[in-house]
mmCIF file of C-alpha atoms in Angstrom:
data_model
loop_
_atom_site.group_PDB
_atom_site.id
_atom_site.type_symbol
_atom_site.label_atom_id
_atom_site.label_comp_id
_atom_site.label_asym_id
_atom_site.label_seq_id
_atom_site.Cartn_x
_atom_site.Cartn_y
_atom_site.Cartn_z
ATOM 1 C CA UNK A 175 0.000 0.000 0.000
ATOM 2 C CA UNK A 176 1.123 3.539 -0.690
ATOM 3 C CA UNK A 177 -0.338 6.984 -0.248
ATOM 4 C CA UNK A 178 -3.961 8.018 -0.474
ATOM 5 C CA UNK A 179 -4.430 11.094 -2.682
ATOM 6 C CA UNK A 180 -7.117 13.666 -3.327
ATOM 7 C CA UNK A 181 -7.080 14.601 -7.007
ATOM 8 C CA UNK A 182 -8.635 18.003 -6.348
ATOM 9 C CA UNK A 183 -9.798 19.707 -3.186
ATOM 10 C CA UNK A 184 -10.448 23.063 -1.556
ATOM 11 C CA UNK A 185 -9.853 24.573 1.857
ATOM 12 C CA UNK A 186 -11.627 27.711 3.024
ATOM 13 C CA UNK A 187 -10.230 29.679 5.930
ATOM 14 C CA UNK A 188 -12.163 32.770 6.863
ATOM 15 C CA UNK A 189 -12.127 35.211 9.716
ATOM 16 C CA UNK A 190 -13.874 38.418 10.637
ATOM 17 C CA UNK A 191 -11.828 40.518 8.202
ATOM 18 C CA UNK A 192 -10.371 38.195 5.549
ATOM 19 C CA UNK A 193 -11.080 35.063 3.530
ATOM 20 C CA UNK A 194 -8.461 32.690 2.152
ATOM 21 C CA UNK A 195 -8.878 29.853 -0.337
ATOM 22 C CA UNK A 196 -6.387 27.074 -1.048
ATOM 23 C CA UNK A 197 -6.827 24.700 -3.976
ATOM 24 C CA UNK A 198 -5.124 21.309 -3.961
ATOM 25 C CA UNK A 199 -4.177 18.960 -6.792
ATOM 26 C CA UNK A 200 -2.902 15.450 -6.054
ATOM 27 C CA UNK A 201 -2.798 16.171 -2.334
ATOM 28 C CA UNK A 202 -1.423 13.296 -0.242
ATOM 29 C CA UNK A 203 -3.906 12.723 2.584
ATOM 30 C CA UNK A 204 -2.122 10.106 4.639
ATOM 31 C CA UNK A 205 0.555 7.483 4.219
ATOM 32 C CA UNK A 206 0.346 3.794 5.013
ATOM 33 C CA UNK A 207 3.966 3.236 4.083
ATOM 34 C CA UNK A 208 6.687 3.725 6.740
ATOM 35 C CA UNK A 209 9.299 6.403 6.138
ATOM 36 C CA UNK A 210 12.683 4.950 5.231
ATOM 37 C CA UNK A 211 15.033 5.331 8.183
ATOM 38 C CA UNK A 212 18.121 5.727 6.035
ATOM 39 C CA UNK A 213 16.690 8.697 4.127
ATOM 40 C CA UNK A 214 17.357 11.996 5.871
ATOM 41 C CA UNK A 215 15.002 14.852 5.089
ATOM 42 C CA UNK A 216 16.538 17.982 3.658
ATOM 43 C CA UNK A 217 16.491 20.916 6.052
ATOM 44 C CA UNK A 218 16.369 24.489 4.800
ATOM 45 C CA UNK A 219 19.735 26.190 4.903
ATOM 46 C CA UNK A 220 18.482 29.353 6.590
ATOM 47 C CA UNK A 221 17.600 27.562 9.830
ATOM 48 C CA UNK A 222 19.647 25.436 12.270
ATOM 49 C CA UNK A 223 20.602 22.002 11.010
ATOM 50 C CA UNK A 224 19.172 19.974 13.909
ATOM 51 C CA UNK A 225 15.569 18.829 14.056
ATOM 52 C CA UNK A 226 14.807 20.326 17.496
ATOM 53 C CA UNK A 227 15.604 23.840 16.299
ATOM 54 C CA UNK A 228 13.933 23.135 12.955
ATOM 55 C CA UNK A 229 10.687 22.174 14.693
ATOM 56 C CA UNK A 230 10.893 25.112 17.090
ATOM 57 C CA UNK A 231 11.454 27.466 14.152
ATOM 58 C CA UNK A 232 8.184 26.227 12.635
ATOM 59 C CA UNK A 233 6.423 26.449 15.995
ATOM 60 C CA UNK A 234 7.412 30.097 16.405
ATOM 61 C CA UNK A 235 6.218 30.823 12.883
ATOM 62 C CA UNK A 236 2.848 29.257 13.736
ATOM 63 C CA UNK A 237 2.652 31.294 16.961
ATOM 64 C CA UNK A 238 3.112 34.528 15.029
ATOM 65 C CA UNK A 239 0.337 33.513 12.645
ATOM 66 C CA UNK A 240 -1.952 32.653 15.568
ATOM 67 C CA UNK A 241 -1.316 36.022 17.246
ATOM 68 C CA UNK A 242 -2.260 37.914 14.083
ATOM 69 C CA UNK A 243 -5.307 35.693 13.583
ATOM 70 C CA UNK A 244 -6.592 36.262 17.134
ATOM 71 C CA UNK A 245 -6.022 40.017 16.938
ATOM 72 C CA UNK A 246 -7.848 40.424 13.631
ATOM 73 C CA UNK A 247 -10.807 38.393 14.860
ATOM 74 C CA UNK A 248 -11.232 39.852 18.348
ATOM 75 C CA UNK A 249 -10.138 43.493 18.432
ATOM 76 C CA UNK A 250 -11.187 46.422 16.295
ATOM 77 C CA UNK A 251 -11.250 50.191 16.439
ATOM 78 C CA UNK A 252 -12.236 52.226 18.318
ATOM 79 C CA UNK A 253 -12.091 49.919 21.370
ATOM 80 C CA UNK A 254 -8.441 48.840 21.269
ATOM 81 C CA UNK A 255 -5.879 49.573 23.975
ATOM 82 C CA UNK A 256 -2.284 48.413 24.388
ATOM 83 C CA UNK A 257 -0.992 47.899 27.940
ATOM 84 C CA UNK A 258 2.552 47.460 29.207
ATOM 85 C CA UNK A 259 2.830 45.849 32.643
ATOM 86 C CA UNK A 260 6.156 45.797 34.503
ATOM 87 C CA UNK A 261 7.269 44.451 37.874
ATOM 88 C CA UNK A 262 8.665 46.416 40.819
ATOM 89 C CA UNK A 263 10.423 44.230 43.392
ATOM 90 C CA UNK A 264 9.394 46.571 46.235
ATOM 91 C CA UNK A 265 6.669 44.934 48.284
ATOM 92 C CA UNK A 266 7.295 41.635 46.471
ATOM 93 C CA UNK A 267 10.642 40.668 47.963
ATOM 94 C CA UNK A 268 9.657 37.020 48.375
ATOM 95 C CA UNK A 269 8.848 36.630 44.678
ATOM 96 C CA UNK A 270 11.254 36.270 41.785
ATOM 97 C CA UNK A 271 9.840 37.909 38.671
ATOM 98 C CA UNK A 272 12.749 36.615 36.632
ATOM 99 C CA UNK A 273 10.945 33.264 36.963
ATOM 100 C CA UNK A 274 8.137 32.985 34.424
ATOM 101 C CA UNK A 275 5.973 30.964 36.827
ATOM 102 C CA UNK A 276 5.964 33.780 39.424
ATOM 103 C CA UNK A 277 5.310 36.414 36.754
ATOM 104 C CA UNK A 278 2.454 34.404 35.239
ATOM 105 C CA UNK A 279 0.941 33.949 38.697
ATOM 106 C CA UNK A 280 0.691 37.716 39.191
ATOM 107 C CA UNK A 281 -0.591 38.228 35.653
ATOM 108 C CA UNK A 282 -3.341 35.663 36.283
ATOM 109 C CA UNK A 283 -4.398 37.604 39.407
ATOM 110 C CA UNK A 284 -4.491 40.786 37.310
ATOM 111 C CA UNK A 285 -6.837 39.155 34.773
ATOM 112 C CA UNK A 286 -9.058 37.904 37.613
ATOM 113 C CA UNK A 287 -9.271 41.430 39.056
ATOM 114 C CA UNK A 288 -10.103 42.885 35.647
ATOM 115 C CA UNK A 289 -12.838 40.287 35.065
ATOM 116 C CA UNK A 290 -14.333 41.021 38.479
ATOM 117 C CA UNK A 291 -14.669 44.707 37.521
ATOM 118 C CA UNK A 292 -15.381 44.471 33.771
ATOM 119 C CA UNK A 293 -17.522 42.252 31.562
ATOM 120 C CA UNK A 294 -16.834 41.236 27.943
ATOM 121 C CA UNK A 295 -13.089 41.682 28.571
ATOM 122 C CA UNK A 296 -10.817 40.067 25.969
ATOM 123 C CA UNK A 297 -7.039 40.173 25.759
ATOM 124 C CA UNK A 298 -3.940 38.705 24.157
ATOM 125 C CA UNK A 299 -0.483 39.123 25.661
ATOM 126 C CA UNK A 300 3.120 38.318 24.858
ATOM 127 C CA UNK A 301 5.992 38.644 27.309
ATOM 128 C CA UNK A 302 9.722 39.181 27.328
ATOM 129 C CA UNK A 303 12.533 40.011 29.757
ATOM 130 C CA UNK A 304 13.591 43.513 30.709
ATOM 131 C CA UNK A 305 17.215 44.541 31.146
ATOM 132 C CA UNK A 306 16.963 43.694 34.891
ATOM 133 C CA UNK A 307 15.943 40.111 34.052
ATOM 134 C CA UNK A 308 12.306 40.478 35.122
ATOM 135 C CA UNK A 309 9.511 39.546 32.744
ATOM 136 C CA UNK A 310 7.068 42.171 31.499
ATOM 137 C CA UNK A 311 3.859 41.952 29.496
ATOM 138 C CA UNK A 312 2.438 43.682 26.432
ATOM 139 C CA UNK A 313 -1.328 43.284 26.303
ATOM 140 C CA UNK A 314 -3.753 44.167 23.520
ATOM 141 C CA UNK A 315 -7.318 44.331 24.828
ATOM 142 C CA UNK A 316 -10.770 45.790 24.246
ATOM 143 C CA UNK A 317 -10.895 48.555 26.853
ATOM 144 C CA UNK A 318 -12.592 51.779 25.830
ATOM 145 C CA UNK A 319 -10.373 54.854 25.575
ATOM 146 C CA UNK A 320 -12.027 56.329 28.647
ATOM 147 C CA UNK A 321 -9.953 54.031 30.876
ATOM 148 C CA UNK A 322 -6.947 55.690 32.524
ATOM 149 C CA UNK A 323 -3.463 54.501 33.354
ATOM 150 C CA UNK A 324 -4.216 55.062 37.050
ATOM 151 C CA UNK A 325 -7.035 52.511 36.849
ATOM 152 C CA UNK A 326 -4.746 49.980 35.186
ATOM 153 C CA UNK A 327 -2.040 50.569 37.813
ATOM 154 C CA UNK A 328 -4.587 50.004 40.569
ATOM 155 C CA UNK A 329 -5.672 46.718 38.986
ATOM 156 C CA UNK A 330 -2.085 45.575 38.274
ATOM 157 C CA UNK A 331 -0.626 46.332 41.766
ATOM 158 C CA UNK A 332 2.873 45.133 40.824
ATOM 159 C CA UNK A 333 4.718 48.081 39.347
ATOM 160 C CA UNK A 334 4.732 50.668 36.599
ATOM 161 C CA UNK A 335 2.148 50.454 33.813
ATOM 162 C CA UNK A 336 1.846 52.218 30.474
ATOM 163 C CA UNK A 337 -1.268 52.607 28.335
ATOM 164 C CA UNK A 338 -1.468 53.330 24.593
ATOM 165 C CA UNK A 339 -4.762 54.241 22.985
ATOM 166 C CA UNK A 340 -4.901 52.636 19.543
ATOM 167 C CA UNK A 341 -7.001 55.017 17.436
ATOM 168 C CA UNK A 342 -5.818 54.505 13.846
ATOM 169 C CA UNK A 343 -5.437 51.498 11.596
ATOM 170 C CA UNK A 344 -1.705 52.168 11.311
ATOM 171 C CA UNK A 345 -1.318 52.109 15.108
ATOM 172 C CA UNK A 346 -3.384 48.928 15.233
ATOM 173 C CA UNK A 347 -1.127 47.146 12.735
ATOM 174 C CA UNK A 348 1.954 48.420 14.609
ATOM 175 C CA UNK A 349 0.562 47.087 17.901
ATOM 176 C CA UNK A 350 0.030 43.613 16.417
ATOM 177 C CA UNK A 351 3.521 43.671 14.915
ATOM 178 C CA UNK A 352 4.968 44.734 18.283
ATOM 179 C CA UNK A 353 3.332 41.724 19.977
ATOM 180 C CA UNK A 354 4.986 39.321 17.540
ATOM 181 C CA UNK A 355 8.309 41.166 17.954
ATOM 182 C CA UNK A 356 8.002 40.800 21.725
ATOM 183 C CA UNK A 357 7.441 37.077 21.198
ATOM 184 C CA UNK A 358 10.577 36.785 19.061
ATOM 185 C CA UNK A 359 12.680 38.498 21.739
ATOM 186 C CA UNK A 360 11.877 35.632 24.129
ATOM 187 C CA UNK A 361 12.240 32.787 21.643
ATOM 188 C CA UNK A 362 15.103 31.044 23.454
ATOM 189 C CA UNK A 363 13.534 31.363 26.914
ATOM 190 C CA UNK A 364 10.102 30.113 25.795
ATOM 191 C CA UNK A 365 11.118 26.681 24.522
ATOM 192 C CA UNK A 366 8.680 24.169 25.950
ATOM 193 C CA UNK A 367 6.341 26.929 27.218
ATOM 194 C CA UNK A 368 3.337 28.825 25.913
ATOM 195 C CA UNK A 369 4.435 31.701 23.713
ATOM 196 C CA UNK A 370 1.400 33.865 24.415
ATOM 197 C CA UNK A 371 -1.673 34.024 26.667
ATOM 198 C CA UNK A 372 -5.198 35.003 25.675
ATOM 199 C CA UNK A 373 -8.825 34.964 26.830
ATOM 200 C CA UNK A 374 -10.677 31.685 26.553
ATOM 201 C CA UNK A 375 -13.476 33.450 24.688
ATOM 202 C CA UNK A 376 -11.365 34.591 21.713
ATOM 203 C CA UNK A 377 -12.621 33.572 18.284
ATOM 204 C CA UNK A 378 -10.391 31.916 15.705
ATOM 205 C CA UNK A 379 -10.577 31.519 11.939
ATOM 206 C CA UNK A 380 -13.159 29.015 10.688
ATOM 207 C CA UNK A 381 -11.724 26.254 8.479
ATOM 208 C CA UNK A 382 -13.771 24.161 6.052
ATOM 209 C CA UNK A 383 -12.466 21.524 3.621
ATOM 210 C CA UNK A 384 -14.157 19.833 0.706
ATOM 211 C CA UNK A 385 -13.009 16.294 1.546
ATOM 212 C CA UNK A 386 -14.720 15.906 4.936
ATOM 213 C CA UNK A 387 -18.229 14.524 4.775
ATOM 214 C CA UNK A 388 -19.266 16.131 8.077
ATOM 215 C CA UNK A 389 -18.482 19.588 6.640
ATOM 216 C CA UNK A 390 -20.001 19.074 3.184
ATOM 217 C CA UNK A 391 -23.173 21.149 3.633
ATOM 218 C CA UNK A 392 -21.437 24.030 5.379
ATOM 219 C CA UNK A 393 -18.602 23.945 2.853
ATOM 220 C CA UNK A 394 -20.932 24.024 -0.171
ATOM 221 C CA UNK A 395 -22.808 27.011 1.222
ATOM 222 C CA UNK A 396 -19.592 28.924 1.896
ATOM 223 C CA UNK A 397 -17.985 27.902 -1.412
ATOM 224 C CA UNK A 398 -20.950 29.230 -3.404
ATOM 225 C CA UNK A 399 -20.443 32.575 -1.697
ATOM 226 C CA UNK A 400 -16.742 32.551 -2.544
ATOM 227 C CA UNK A 401 -17.426 31.749 -6.211
ATOM 228 C CA UNK A 402 -19.636 34.811 -6.531
ATOM 229 C CA UNK A 403 -16.973 37.208 -5.263
ATOM 230 C CA UNK A 404 -13.718 38.517 -6.698
ATOM 231 C CA UNK A 405 -10.586 36.473 -5.987
ATOM 232 C CA UNK A 406 -6.878 37.178 -6.323
ATOM 233 C CA UNK A 407 -4.134 34.533 -6.598
ATOM 234 C CA UNK A 408 -1.426 35.190 -4.003
ATOM 235 C CA UNK A 409 1.124 32.491 -4.796
ATOM 236 C CA UNK A 410 1.521 28.864 -5.840
ATOM 237 C CA UNK A 411 3.647 26.087 -4.402
ATOM 238 C CA UNK A 412 4.598 22.782 -6.007
ATOM 239 C CA UNK A 413 5.881 19.564 -4.464
ATOM 240 C CA UNK A 414 7.239 16.769 -6.651
ATOM 241 C CA UNK A 415 5.528 13.448 -5.969
ATOM 242 C CA UNK A 416 7.524 11.441 -8.496
ATOM 243 C CA UNK A 417 6.406 10.235 -11.919
ATOM 244 C CA UNK A 418 3.119 8.816 -13.125
ATOM 245 C CA UNK A 419 2.145 6.780 -16.156
ATOM 246 C CA UNK A 420 -0.122 4.083 -17.570
ATOM 247 C CA UNK A 421 0.662 0.391 -18.074
ATOM 248 C CA UNK A 422 -1.322 -2.364 -19.726
ATOM 249 C CA UNK A 423 -1.950 -5.804 -18.280
ATOM 250 C CA UNK A 424 -0.678 -8.141 -20.991
ATOM 251 C CA UNK A 425 -3.094 -10.914 -20.015
ATOM 252 C CA UNK A 426 -6.310 -8.890 -19.761
ATOM 253 C CA UNK A 427 -5.426 -5.843 -21.860
ATOM 254 C CA UNK A 428 -6.646 -3.613 -19.023
ATOM 255 C CA UNK A 429 -4.851 -0.288 -18.584
ATOM 256 C CA UNK A 430 -3.918 0.735 -15.067
ATOM 257 C CA UNK A 431 -2.206 3.732 -13.535
ATOM 258 C CA UNK A 432 1.292 3.475 -12.056
ATOM 259 C CA UNK A 433 2.909 5.996 -9.747
ATOM 260 C CA UNK A 434 6.610 5.818 -8.934
ATOM 261 C CA UNK A 435 7.269 8.060 -5.904
ATOM 262 C CA UNK A 436 10.528 9.953 -5.420
ATOM 263 C CA UNK A 437 11.609 9.389 -9.041
ATOM 264 C CA UNK A 438 12.875 12.012 -11.455
ATOM 265 C CA UNK A 439 11.563 12.080 -14.994
ATOM 266 C CA UNK A 440 14.429 10.606 -17.019
ATOM 267 C CA UNK A 441 14.388 10.299 -20.830
ATOM 268 C CA UNK A 442 13.840 6.526 -20.462
ATOM 269 C CA UNK A 443 10.774 7.028 -18.237
ATOM 270 C CA UNK A 444 9.459 9.734 -20.545
ATOM 271 C CA UNK A 445 9.796 7.421 -23.552
ATOM 272 C CA UNK A 446 7.880 4.789 -21.553
ATOM 273 C CA UNK A 447 4.953 7.210 -21.201
ATOM 274 C CA UNK A 448 5.627 8.569 -17.726
ATOM 275 C CA UNK A 449 5.209 12.221 -16.828
ATOM 276 C CA UNK A 450 6.219 14.396 -13.904
ATOM 277 C CA UNK A 451 3.608 14.277 -11.143
ATOM 278 C CA UNK A 452 3.283 17.114 -8.622
ATOM 279 C CA UNK A 453 1.101 18.311 -5.821
ATOM 280 C CA UNK A 454 0.067 21.897 -6.510
ATOM 281 C CA UNK A 455 -1.218 24.323 -3.884
ATOM 282 C CA UNK A 456 -2.727 27.569 -5.151
ATOM 283 C CA UNK A 457 -3.343 30.188 -2.482
ATOM 284 C CA UNK A 458 -5.958 32.856 -3.112
ATOM 285 C CA UNK A 459 -7.594 35.695 -1.225
ATOM 286 C CA UNK A 460 -11.299 36.355 -1.653
ATOM 287 C CA UNK A 461 -13.594 39.368 -1.210
ATOM 288 C CA UNK A 462 -16.271 37.088 0.278
ATOM 289 C CA UNK A 463 -17.431 38.429 3.647
ATOM 290 C CA UNK A 464 -18.102 35.941 6.458
ATOM 291 C CA UNK A 465 -18.154 38.424 9.335
ATOM 292 C CA UNK A 466 -21.731 37.319 10.082
ATOM 293 C CA UNK A 467 -20.293 33.991 11.283
ATOM 294 C CA UNK A 468 -18.706 35.765 14.263
ATOM 295 C CA UNK A 469 -20.169 37.346 17.364
ATOM 296 C CA UNK A 470 -20.489 41.158 17.443
ATOM 297 C CA UNK A 471 -17.462 42.821 19.041
ATOM 298 C CA UNK A 472 -18.219 44.528 22.335
ATOM 299 C CA UNK A 473 -15.921 46.702 24.472
ATOM 300 C CA UNK A 474 -15.100 45.807 28.058
ATOM 301 C CA UNK A 475 -17.559 47.666 30.285
ATOM 302 C CA UNK A 476 -17.817 48.120 34.039
ATOM 303 C CA UNK A 477 -19.939 45.541 35.784
ATOM 304 C CA UNK A 478 -22.934 46.864 37.739
ATOM 305 C CA UNK A 479 -22.464 46.793 41.495
ATOM 306 C CA UNK A 480 -24.251 43.820 43.026
ATOM 307 C CA UNK A 481 -25.087 45.551 46.297
ATOM 308 C CA UNK A 482 -26.232 49.073 46.992
ATOM 309 C CA UNK A 483 -24.068 50.661 49.653
ATOM 310 C CA UNK A 484 -25.802 52.386 52.503
ATOM 311 C CA UNK A 485 -24.466 55.793 53.472
ATOM 312 C CA UNK A 486 -23.705 55.936 57.180
ATOM 313 C CA UNK A 487 -24.288 59.316 58.740
#
C-alpha cells in the first residue's frame, strides 16, 4: 500500500476581516507506508541544522500567525488599547519575577481582578525580559479609551504600567507587529512553554475543507459565496511526488495507472509514457465576507455593582 491522494480539493479559511482559499491537486492525505530510516530529510539552509531547532522554528512561525489571527478576529477600532505591565520588586521581595511561573501567577491575578470589575473583557499578551531580568507583558485588549493609566495601575498592583490608545489602523497594525516582535525576543527562553496568553473566549478563523463529509453542507454554502466574489491569486507552491504513467496488463489488456514516488523524470521514463507528477497548492484571497459567522465585538464595560451601599451618617 502507498499513499492516499485527493485529485482536487479546496480549503476555506475565513475570519472576521479576511477570507483565504487554497486549492489542492494530487494532495497526499495520509501514508500507510513507513518512512525509510536511512533517508534523511533535507532541512532548509536558513535555519539550524538539527531537528529540534527546525521544529521550534516552525512552531514560532505558527505562533506569530496565531497572534495575528486572534487580533484580527477579536479586536477592532475604536475599542483597542495596548498595555505594558512591569514588575517592581518593592513589596514583592519574596517573589522572583525573573521566573516565568511567578510572573504568570501575578498576571493571572491581574486578569481575575479585571474580570471582576469588567464584563466582555478580551485580551492577548506576549511577554519578554527587561534589562533587569524580570519579565514584562504587552497586552492588547478591548478597553474603551475612557480608561486611565491610574485605573490599570490600581488593577495591576505590581509596578509601573503604560497605556497606549490605539485610534488609527496604522497604530493597530503596529501594535500587532509589536506583539509578535516581543514574542521573538523571548524565543530562546520560551522553549517548551506557551508563547502567548489570551482569553478563553477569543474567536479563531473558521476552516472548512471539501473532503470531509461532516463539513459538506457548510462547505458548499460557503464555497458558493466565494465563487460569486472577486478572488486574487497570491502564490503557488509545487511539491514533486515522483512520476506517473499508464501500463497495460498483458493478459487482460486492461490499462492501469502506475505511480513511482521519489523518481525524477528521465528520458527513459518519458519514452515509456511517464510524466512528472506534482502536488500543486494555489493560495488565493477572496472578497467574500463571512463576518456574520462571528459574534459582534463589544468593548469591556464596568460591571454593575451587586449591592447598593448604605451611606452611614
